[in-house]
Amino acid sequence: MADSGARIGVLGASGYTGSEAVRLLLRHPKIVIRTLTGDRHAGQPMEKVFPQFAGLGLPTLVKLEEVDAGALDLIFCALPHGTTQTVIKKLAVSAPKLKIVDISADFRINDPDIYEKWYGHAHQAVELQKEAVYGLTEIYRDKIKTARLVANPGCFTTTSIIAIVPLLEAGAIDPDSIVIDSKTGMTGAGRAAREEMLFSEVSEGLHAYGVGHHRHMSELDQEFSLAAKRPVVATFTPHLAPMNRGIYATHYVKLAGKTTAEQLHKLLIDFYKDEPFVNVLDFGAVPQSRHVRGTNFVQVGVVADRVAGKAIVIATLDNLVKGASGQAVQNMNLMLGFPETEGLMQLALFP
Amino acid sequence: MADSGARIGVLGASGYTGSEAVRLLLRHPKIVIRTLTGDRHAGQPMEKVFPQFAGLGLPTLVKLEEVDAGALDLIFCALPHGTTQTVIKKLAVSAPKLKIVDISADFRINDPDIYEKWYGHAHQAVELQKEAVYGLTEIYRDKIKTARLVANPGCFTTTSIIAIVPLLEAGAIDPDSIVIDSKTGMTGAGRAAREEMLFSEVSEGLHAYGVGHHRHMSELDQEFSLAAKRPVVATFTPHLAPMNRGIYATHYVKLAGKTTAEQLHKLLIDFYKDEPFVNVLDFGAVPQSRHVRGTNFVQVGVVADRVAGKAIVIATLDNLVKGASGQAVQNMNLMLGFPETEGLMQLALFP
Amino acid sequence: MADSGARIGVLGASGYTGSEAVRLLLRHPKIVIRTLTGDRHAGQPMEKVFPQFAGLGLPTLVKLEEVDAGALDLIFCALPHGTTQTVIKKLAVSAPKLKIVDISADFRINDPDIYEKWYGHAHQAVELQKEAVYGLTEIYRDKIKTARLVANPGCFTTTSIIAIVPLLEAGAIDPDSIVIDSKTGMTGAGRAAREEMLFSEVSEGLHAYGVGHHRHMSELDQEFSLAAKRPVVATFTPHLAPMNRGIYATHYVKLAGKTTAEQLHKLLIDFYKDEPFVNVLDFGAVPQSRHVRGTNFVQVGVVADRVAGKAIVIATLDNLVKGASGQAVQNMNLMLGFPETEGLMQLALFP
Amino acid sequence: MADSGARIGVLGASGYTGSEAVRLLLRHPKIVIRTLTGDRHAGQPMEKVFPQFAGLGLPTLVKLEEVDAGALDLIFCALPHGTTQTVIKKLAVSAPKLKIVDISADFRINDPDIYEKWYGHAHQAVELQKEAVYGLTEIYRDKIKTARLVANPGCFTTTSIIAIVPLLEAGAIDPDSIVIDSKTGMTGAGRAAREEMLFSEVSEGLHAYGVGHHRHMSELDQEFSLAAKRPVVATFTPHLAPMNRGIYATHYVKLAGKTTAEQLHKLLIDFYKDEPFVNVLDFGAVPQSRHVRGTNFVQVGVVADRVAGKAIVIATLDNLVKGASGQAVQNMNLMLGFPETEGLMQLALFP
């Protein structure tokens, strides 16, 4: 964090994606953190909520209504899904020049009808929804640069879009038989105190959830269909693994026509050859989630299946960094004209 | 363990499947543990190698060549793959009445050519291979009862056979598009000291291995093909999860003809309705590996996919119990004429 | 669980100590579980709350006020501290022949003034408090046999009483310089949904809590003072470790007079030589919590310190079994005239 | 890592302390990594051994004898204890201007006789031993600045020296009754493949080791005695906890004369008030290891014990950073005239 620079706020700083944004911003040389909100913790210093930030001069947490949006250049919204759209609507009115990166799911679905179908209520800020740019940086970089409101993608969807979209765009795989088996660390479930997230409920075991009907599917449908230029509905099963961080997504694809697994690999290598944060491994190599822990990097591997005409594409990232707040900072860098990798080149904490 | 009863030996008692057999046998009322081998640890009391067995009167570990096979009624072989076949060949000659449950992979593949293809060397006991009965109790119960040599199935294969074989037998799913995404706890990798199994290499992360070419596939092929009465080759990817115990297998299947997911569920309910160790959950319910931790139970769930014509079948078990030594004891019970559930009704250690 | 036998109720069956009592009772051959309460979950089958109990014929959870105490022989109280004393007071009136094992802290402190000092409110059932027997089985076995109300000890205190009381009774250590550094698994904190117990808050880290002023100290003071026949106040620091189960207590003691560490070891060996659940290791050997996981056993080790005149006594047990519900069943066995070890001989689930 | 700058080598880069040094050095703006050794892995790119370093232009691993010491400005030695002294002796002869930070234990003990007593063999480089400066930066900063050879302290000792040395220097605690109960994450045990370090041996449990006679005691004795200006022998027990990183040391001290716990706190606050990496919490606050995970920071808490005249001082750090390679880089910064905090200001990865 610099002494001066772009003035930044983080709404929802007492949750995991909020604190992760703070971790990254504190070491970003071109910004100043001016405002942190945390409703339950309003009035407390940030270091009472997250003692790792002791002595770093962070502002005290305030309530949402205390935020002076006009005094900020950019706000990260790390609020719960559903409430965010109303908050952002007010901000957009009161501070029309304010740039916003929303880390919630509220503005990710372009079509308000589809939003309503998956989320069970009408969207409260339809005009802003039209304006919002989907913040998968590697796909929508140019639009993000000039956006006022960026809808930062979900962690599962970021992982699978990076693995699959280039293959759909190239027509290299069958859009009708994609199977995604994804595993996430526990921080993906957030910091709300729920019985099923207690250590003793989760440790030493594994399970799937949201089988057959998980909300992240709407994001996948949207982006996969755009890439394939036709409707795509993939099979997707998320699992909870006993670890803090990491998305590990195993994609089972059917090769189109005479395409080979090696050609899928070549397609991904070419697509990402200039990307600073996407690392396509050698053909046949298998990534591990721990090698991207704490970083904004994605690792992608492509392996031929022994079943003829099939391939396995594996992608892994840190759900709190590239899957949430890291990509949010990456988008901020673009929106504020900073180098895209500024503040984001931390290496993996392994072991 | 009784004061008298069937005389049992465990070869390879210093590994995890061996010690798990000992854990179960120590509380079995109809047997006596007479012999334990552990080559590296020969001469040591078992409680030096596994202190949880202190004070239970177990025999001291001996070398393989010290085993008096003629003084035993049944032996569990928990030796490394590859060496087992030679050991068992000698035992079968020296003690023709001895019954054997082999927990290694050596006798699981009926066809010696296929064995050689996957394991890279000719089988050393082809005659015994012909005689061996595949020990998936719920499928081959009658043959096991009269067998001299039972080839106990692998942990991944037990899980997936229980989930899929009844569906293939009934012709309810497409045999050509089965995708199995399986996750295992670390004990599945055994107790050999290898860098990649160290706590710090494994904790806080997840990864796939053997992608596209895992040896357990040969077992799956064999049993799936027998069930479907035609060659079946499934896609199978194992993953290592940071937990001690548990196989969690997510099966993606294409429904045959007009079959529905509910009908798959009904098929499994019917198939296992009298089975003491297989618990098919209500339709739509999703199992968790922790609910079978330390037990011989399997939990199975069936969920309809949102993609038309597809379903997701999930099965979970404890890799050291139903996936190895528990099923071995279940088979012993059949081979020695004991009640099938004797010594195996422990409940899950959760949390 | 038998078809007939002593009629048992478990109050608070939806928490961890309650479900652990159920796990043990389900395999106890001389009792029948007649009643389970779980206020938030009243009306639900137990197997919805703990799916590992599927198909075992457990009664549906009811509310506390629905319990017919007169129809039961013995009740386990696994309710939150503080509320228990009122509940038990009512039970004792309505069903004077009912035997009760209270797993909460409510009846552990003999002196109502000391209770009030540590717990911040007057005891609500002083008469019953006088009657209650402290349920550390190895120390108070005879009184427990005839008790109507047993106050089952805490997990930290059970561990340290077993390690230290025989040494204080023998005058072998200095009562004024005992230091206890204790570590517990997360189930010791219960199943209430609190932020600081979430997996991601706890995994991959360690910390002390209640430093200098933990409530369990009042139990230690009471029992240590009784053993030494003079007031004893020990230093005690509990720590939370990232594991589900286990208390691991390291005791630093100053040897009295010319006593040696070997003599401490001899004292403990003699004290526990006929105890089925206390296992004193060879002199110098160090126990591990995993070797008692899931069991009612305690392992104790004694080591000489390199600092002259000092020794280190280490004790470990499973906080949910010997530290709570296992000892509760052990006490039930005594109170109902069953063999003390009935239903409690499970071996450790390691690995 | 800069394009030019001080030329650095890391000997033993395939272990955990070596790779941690590389992680930190790769983001250090004033140095270039020129040489990495890893005997078993010589000839392999570093990114095959640690895939998180893919694409960062690191040199290929070489054998020790291939190192051109004359072409380097400073070397980090992360080799096994015992072999290091011979290696460094050769380097000191062949490249007399080379600066060396030794992360092993070889040069930490000033007195060769004491070294021999604890390590069981005569020191092989006694002259260099005399020259070596003990690298606890906060204590020996001035000597380190001009040192040619720095003996980087151990992780347990760094933690306890930071907590206790200022108190001994001030005469505020009784030197004869210090009890240290320390807990470490598994990376402290290194990367050698040993059975007792396997995930399944370690997960879900806790145990002490080296009780009464751990080698790190010789370092503690030396530094505590220097601080107290008289011989000090503390009680010290290390424990292994199921986590990757972190030392958590609970120190039990007896206050000297009429000193209070608050005064201990004040002493530490004053001692560390200008230190960038030592954070003394408010009086009574208790640190958590996770809040320093991945960082070079130490957190220290002081609490009054309820036992009169006693206090509890808790210190925690990341064993691979401030406990090893972070402090090594901190020392490098001093030795090469860089700002002391350069490259070391990463914030904790929590959750």
Short mmCIF file of N, CA and C in Angstrom, two decimals, chain A residues 217-304:
data_model
loop_
_atom_site.label_atom_id
_atom_site.label_comp_id
_atom_site.label_asym_id
_atom_site.label_seq_id
_atom_site.Cartn_x
_atom_site.Cartn_y
_atom_site.Cartn_z
N MET A 217 -23.80 -23.19 -12.11
CA MET A 217 -24.06 -23.72 -13.45
C MET A 217 -24.56 -22.63 -14.40
N SER A 218 -25.30 -21.67 -13.89
CA SER A 218 -25.83 -20.63 -14.79
C SER A 218 -24.70 -19.82 -15.41
N GLU A 219 -23.66 -19.57 -14.63
CA GLU A 219 -22.49 -18.87 -15.18
C GLU A 219 -21.78 -19.71 -16.24
N LEU A 220 -21.64 -21.00 -15.93
CA LEU A 220 -20.98 -21.89 -16.90
C LEU A 220 -21.78 -21.94 -18.19
N ASP A 221 -23.09 -22.11 -18.07
CA ASP A 221 -23.95 -22.18 -19.26
C ASP A 221 -23.74 -20.94 -20.13
N GLN A 222 -23.79 -19.79 -19.49
CA GLN A 222 -23.68 -18.51 -20.21
C GLN A 222 -22.37 -18.42 -20.98
N GLU A 223 -21.27 -18.70 -20.31
CA GLU A 223 -19.97 -18.51 -20.95
C GLU A 223 -19.64 -19.62 -21.93
N PHE A 224 -20.03 -20.84 -21.60
CA PHE A 224 -19.80 -21.94 -22.54
C PHE A 224 -20.63 -21.74 -23.81
N SER A 225 -21.86 -21.27 -23.64
CA SER A 225 -22.73 -21.07 -24.81
C SER A 225 -22.21 -19.94 -25.69
N LEU A 226 -21.75 -18.87 -25.06
CA LEU A 226 -21.15 -17.78 -25.83
C LEU A 226 -19.94 -18.28 -26.62
N ALA A 227 -19.15 -19.12 -25.99
CA ALA A 227 -17.94 -19.62 -26.66
C ALA A 227 -18.29 -20.55 -27.81
N ALA A 228 -19.31 -21.38 -27.60
CA ALA A 228 -19.66 -22.37 -28.63
C ALA A 228 -20.62 -21.79 -29.67
N LYS A 229 -21.13 -20.60 -29.39
CA LYS A 229 -22.13 -19.96 -30.27
C LYS A 229 -23.35 -20.85 -30.44
N ARG A 230 -23.74 -21.53 -29.40
CA ARG A 230 -24.93 -22.37 -29.35
C ARG A 230 -25.14 -22.76 -27.89
N PRO A 231 -26.32 -23.17 -27.50
CA PRO A 231 -26.54 -23.51 -26.09
C PRO A 231 -25.69 -24.71 -25.65
N VAL A 232 -25.03 -24.54 -24.52
CA VAL A 232 -24.24 -25.63 -23.94
C VAL A 232 -24.68 -25.82 -22.50
N VAL A 233 -24.98 -27.06 -22.16
CA VAL A 233 -25.34 -27.38 -20.78
C VAL A 233 -24.42 -28.51 -20.32
N ALA A 234 -23.52 -28.18 -19.41
CA ALA A 234 -22.54 -29.18 -18.97
C ALA A 234 -23.00 -29.86 -17.69
N THR A 235 -22.51 -31.06 -17.47
CA THR A 235 -22.68 -31.72 -16.17
C THR A 235 -21.61 -31.19 -15.23
N PHE A 236 -22.03 -30.81 -14.03
CA PHE A 236 -21.08 -30.18 -13.10
C PHE A 236 -21.39 -30.63 -11.68
N THR A 237 -20.39 -31.19 -10.99
CA THR A 237 -20.57 -31.61 -9.59
C THR A 237 -19.47 -31.03 -8.73
N PRO A 238 -19.83 -30.14 -7.79
CA PRO A 238 -18.83 -29.64 -6.85
C PRO A 238 -18.70 -30.56 -5.64
N HIS A 239 -17.48 -30.65 -5.11
CA HIS A 239 -17.19 -31.43 -3.91
C HIS A 239 -16.44 -30.56 -2.91
N LEU A 240 -16.66 -30.80 -1.63
CA LEU A 240 -15.91 -30.11 -0.58
C LEU A 240 -14.77 -30.99 -0.08
N ALA A 241 -13.54 -30.48 -0.16
CA ALA A 241 -12.38 -31.25 0.30
C ALA A 241 -11.82 -30.60 1.57
N PRO A 242 -11.22 -31.43 2.47
CA PRO A 242 -10.74 -30.89 3.74
C PRO A 242 -9.42 -30.13 3.61
N MET A 243 -9.50 -28.96 3.01
CA MET A 243 -8.34 -28.08 2.87
C MET A 243 -8.87 -26.65 2.82
N ASN A 244 -8.03 -25.69 3.11
CA ASN A 244 -8.50 -24.30 3.16
C ASN A 244 -8.76 -23.72 1.79
N ARG A 245 -7.80 -23.91 0.89
CA ARG A 245 -7.83 -23.21 -0.39
C ARG A 245 -7.66 -24.18 -1.55
N GLY A 246 -8.18 -23.77 -2.69
CA GLY A 246 -7.94 -24.53 -3.90
C GLY A 246 -9.22 -24.98 -4.57
N ILE A 247 -9.26 -24.74 -5.90
CA ILE A 247 -10.25 -25.41 -6.74
C ILE A 247 -9.47 -26.38 -7.60
N TYR A 248 -9.96 -27.60 -7.71
CA TYR A 248 -9.33 -28.59 -8.57
C TYR A 248 -10.42 -29.19 -9.44
N ALA A 249 -10.40 -28.83 -10.71
CA ALA A 249 -11.50 -29.23 -11.60
C ALA A 249 -10.99 -30.21 -12.65
N THR A 250 -11.63 -31.38 -12.70
CA THR A 250 -11.28 -32.41 -13.67
C THR A 250 -12.38 -32.41 -14.74
N HIS A 251 -11.99 -32.09 -15.97
CA HIS A 251 -12.95 -31.96 -17.08
C HIS A 251 -12.82 -33.16 -18.00
N TYR A 252 -13.92 -33.84 -18.25
CA TYR A 252 -13.95 -34.98 -19.15
C TYR A 252 -14.60 -34.53 -20.44
N VAL A 253 -13.85 -34.56 -21.54
CA VAL A 253 -14.38 -34.06 -22.81
C VAL A 253 -14.27 -35.10 -23.91
N LYS A 254 -15.19 -34.99 -24.87
CA LYS A 254 -15.20 -35.85 -26.05
C LYS A 254 -14.61 -35.03 -27.19
N LEU A 255 -13.64 -35.59 -27.85
CA LEU A 255 -12.96 -34.84 -28.91
C LEU A 255 -13.86 -34.74 -30.13
N ALA A 256 -13.87 -33.56 -30.76
CA ALA A 256 -14.70 -33.36 -31.95
C ALA A 256 -13.97 -33.95 -33.16
N GLY A 257 -14.72 -34.69 -33.97
CA GLY A 257 -14.16 -35.23 -35.21
C GLY A 257 -12.87 -35.99 -34.95
N LYS A 258 -11.81 -35.63 -35.66
CA LYS A 258 -10.55 -36.34 -35.53
C LYS A 258 -9.56 -35.59 -34.64
N THR A 259 -10.06 -34.64 -33.91
CA THR A 259 -9.18 -33.91 -32.99
C THR A 259 -8.51 -34.88 -32.02
N THR A 260 -7.26 -34.59 -31.68
CA THR A 260 -6.56 -35.43 -30.69
C THR A 260 -6.38 -34.64 -29.39
N ALA A 261 -6.06 -35.38 -28.33
CA ALA A 261 -5.78 -34.73 -27.05
C ALA A 261 -4.58 -33.79 -27.19
N GLU A 262 -3.59 -34.20 -27.97
CA GLU A 262 -2.43 -33.34 -28.19
C GLU A 262 -2.86 -32.01 -28.82
N GLN A 263 -3.86 -32.07 -29.70
CA GLN A 263 -4.32 -30.83 -30.34
C GLN A 263 -5.04 -29.94 -29.34
N LEU A 264 -5.78 -30.54 -28.42
CA LEU A 264 -6.38 -29.71 -27.36
C LEU A 264 -5.27 -28.97 -26.61
N HIS A 265 -4.22 -29.72 -26.29
CA HIS A 265 -3.11 -29.13 -25.54
C HIS A 265 -2.50 -27.96 -26.32
N LYS A 266 -2.30 -28.19 -27.60
CA LYS A 266 -1.72 -27.14 -28.46
C LYS A 266 -2.61 -25.90 -28.49
N LEU A 267 -3.91 -26.12 -28.58
CA LEU A 267 -4.87 -25.00 -28.58
C LEU A 267 -4.74 -24.16 -27.31
N LEU A 268 -4.63 -24.84 -26.16
CA LEU A 268 -4.53 -24.11 -24.90
C LEU A 268 -3.19 -23.39 -24.78
N ILE A 269 -2.13 -24.08 -25.21
CA ILE A 269 -0.79 -23.44 -25.20
C ILE A 269 -0.84 -22.14 -26.01
N ASP A 270 -1.43 -22.21 -27.18
CA ASP A 270 -1.49 -21.02 -28.04
C ASP A 270 -2.37 -19.93 -27.42
N PHE A 271 -3.50 -20.33 -26.91
CA PHE A 271 -4.45 -19.37 -26.36
C PHE A 271 -3.83 -18.58 -25.22
N TYR A 272 -3.04 -19.26 -24.40
CA TYR A 272 -2.53 -18.62 -23.18
C TYR A 272 -1.06 -18.23 -23.26
N LYS A 273 -0.48 -18.28 -24.45
CA LYS A 273 0.98 -18.12 -24.51
C LYS A 273 1.46 -16.76 -23.99
N ASP A 274 0.64 -15.73 -24.06
CA ASP A 274 1.07 -14.42 -23.55
C ASP A 274 0.42 -14.07 -22.22
N GLU A 275 -0.28 -15.00 -21.63
CA GLU A 275 -0.97 -14.70 -20.38
C GLU A 275 -0.03 -14.86 -19.19
N PRO A 276 0.06 -13.84 -18.34
CA PRO A 276 0.99 -13.95 -17.21
C PRO A 276 0.52 -14.92 -16.12
N PHE A 277 -0.79 -15.20 -16.06
CA PHE A 277 -1.28 -15.98 -14.92
C PHE A 277 -1.77 -17.38 -15.28
N VAL A 278 -1.73 -17.75 -16.54
CA VAL A 278 -2.19 -19.09 -16.92
C VAL A 278 -1.00 -19.90 -17.42
N ASN A 279 -0.78 -21.01 -16.78
CA ASN A 279 0.39 -21.83 -17.03
C ASN A 279 -0.08 -23.21 -17.51
N VAL A 280 0.02 -23.43 -18.83
CA VAL A 280 -0.36 -24.75 -19.36
C VAL A 280 0.85 -25.67 -19.26
N LEU A 281 0.72 -26.76 -18.53
CA LEU A 281 1.83 -27.69 -18.30
C LEU A 281 2.14 -28.49 -19.57
N ASP A 282 3.24 -29.20 -19.55
CA ASP A 282 3.57 -30.07 -20.68
C ASP A 282 2.45 -31.10 -20.89
N PHE A 283 2.28 -31.55 -22.12
CA PHE A 283 1.25 -32.54 -22.41
C PHE A 283 1.43 -33.77 -21.52
N GLY A 284 0.34 -34.18 -20.89
CA GLY A 284 0.38 -35.36 -20.03
C GLY A 284 0.67 -35.05 -18.57
N ALA A 285 1.17 -33.86 -18.28
CA ALA A 285 1.47 -33.51 -16.88
C ALA A 285 0.19 -33.12 -16.14
N VAL A 286 0.17 -33.44 -14.86
CA VAL A 286 -1.02 -33.25 -14.04
C VAL A 286 -0.73 -32.21 -12.96
N PRO A 287 -1.52 -31.14 -12.89
CA PRO A 287 -1.26 -30.11 -11.87
C PRO A 287 -1.67 -30.55 -10.47
N GLN A 288 -1.23 -29.80 -9.46
CA GLN A 288 -1.62 -30.01 -8.07
C GLN A 288 -2.08 -28.67 -7.51
N SER A 289 -3.13 -28.69 -6.72
CA SER A 289 -3.67 -27.42 -6.23
C SER A 289 -2.67 -26.69 -5.35
N ARG A 290 -1.84 -27.44 -4.63
CA ARG A 290 -0.90 -26.78 -3.70
C ARG A 290 0.14 -25.93 -4.41
N HIS A 291 0.37 -26.17 -5.68
CA HIS A 291 1.38 -25.39 -6.39
C HIS A 291 0.88 -24.02 -6.83
N VAL A 292 -0.37 -23.73 -6.61
CA VAL A 292 -0.89 -22.37 -6.87
C VAL A 292 -1.45 -21.74 -5.59
N ARG A 293 -1.23 -22.37 -4.45
CA ARG A 293 -1.78 -21.89 -3.18
C ARG A 293 -1.30 -20.46 -2.85
N GLY A 294 -2.23 -19.59 -2.65
CA GLY A 294 -1.89 -18.22 -2.29
C GLY A 294 -1.52 -17.34 -3.46
N THR A 295 -1.67 -17.86 -4.69
CA THR A 295 -1.24 -17.10 -5.87
C THR A 295 -2.40 -16.81 -6.82
N ASN A 296 -2.12 -15.95 -7.79
CA ASN A 296 -3.11 -15.64 -8.82
C ASN A 296 -2.95 -16.52 -10.06
N PHE A 297 -2.14 -17.56 -9.96
CA PHE A 297 -1.87 -18.40 -11.12
C PHE A 297 -2.91 -19.52 -11.27
N VAL A 298 -3.07 -19.95 -12.52
CA VAL A 298 -3.86 -21.13 -12.84
C VAL A 298 -2.90 -22.13 -13.48
N GLN A 299 -3.00 -23.39 -13.10
CA GLN A 299 -2.22 -24.42 -13.80
C GLN A 299 -3.20 -25.35 -14.51
N VAL A 300 -2.86 -25.66 -15.78
CA VAL A 300 -3.75 -26.46 -16.62
C VAL A 300 -2.97 -27.64 -17.19
N GLY A 301 -3.57 -28.83 -17.12
CA GLY A 301 -2.94 -30.02 -17.71
C GLY A 301 -3.90 -30.72 -18.66
N VAL A 302 -3.37 -31.31 -19.71
CA VAL A 302 -4.19 -32.06 -20.66
C VAL A 302 -3.62 -33.47 -20.79
N VAL A 303 -4.49 -34.46 -20.65
CA VAL A 303 -4.06 -35.86 -20.72
C VAL A 303 -5.01 -36.60 -21.66
N ALA A 304 -4.47 -37.49 -22.48
CA ALA A 304 -5.31 -38.34 -23.33
C ALA A 304 -5.94 -39.42 -22.47
#
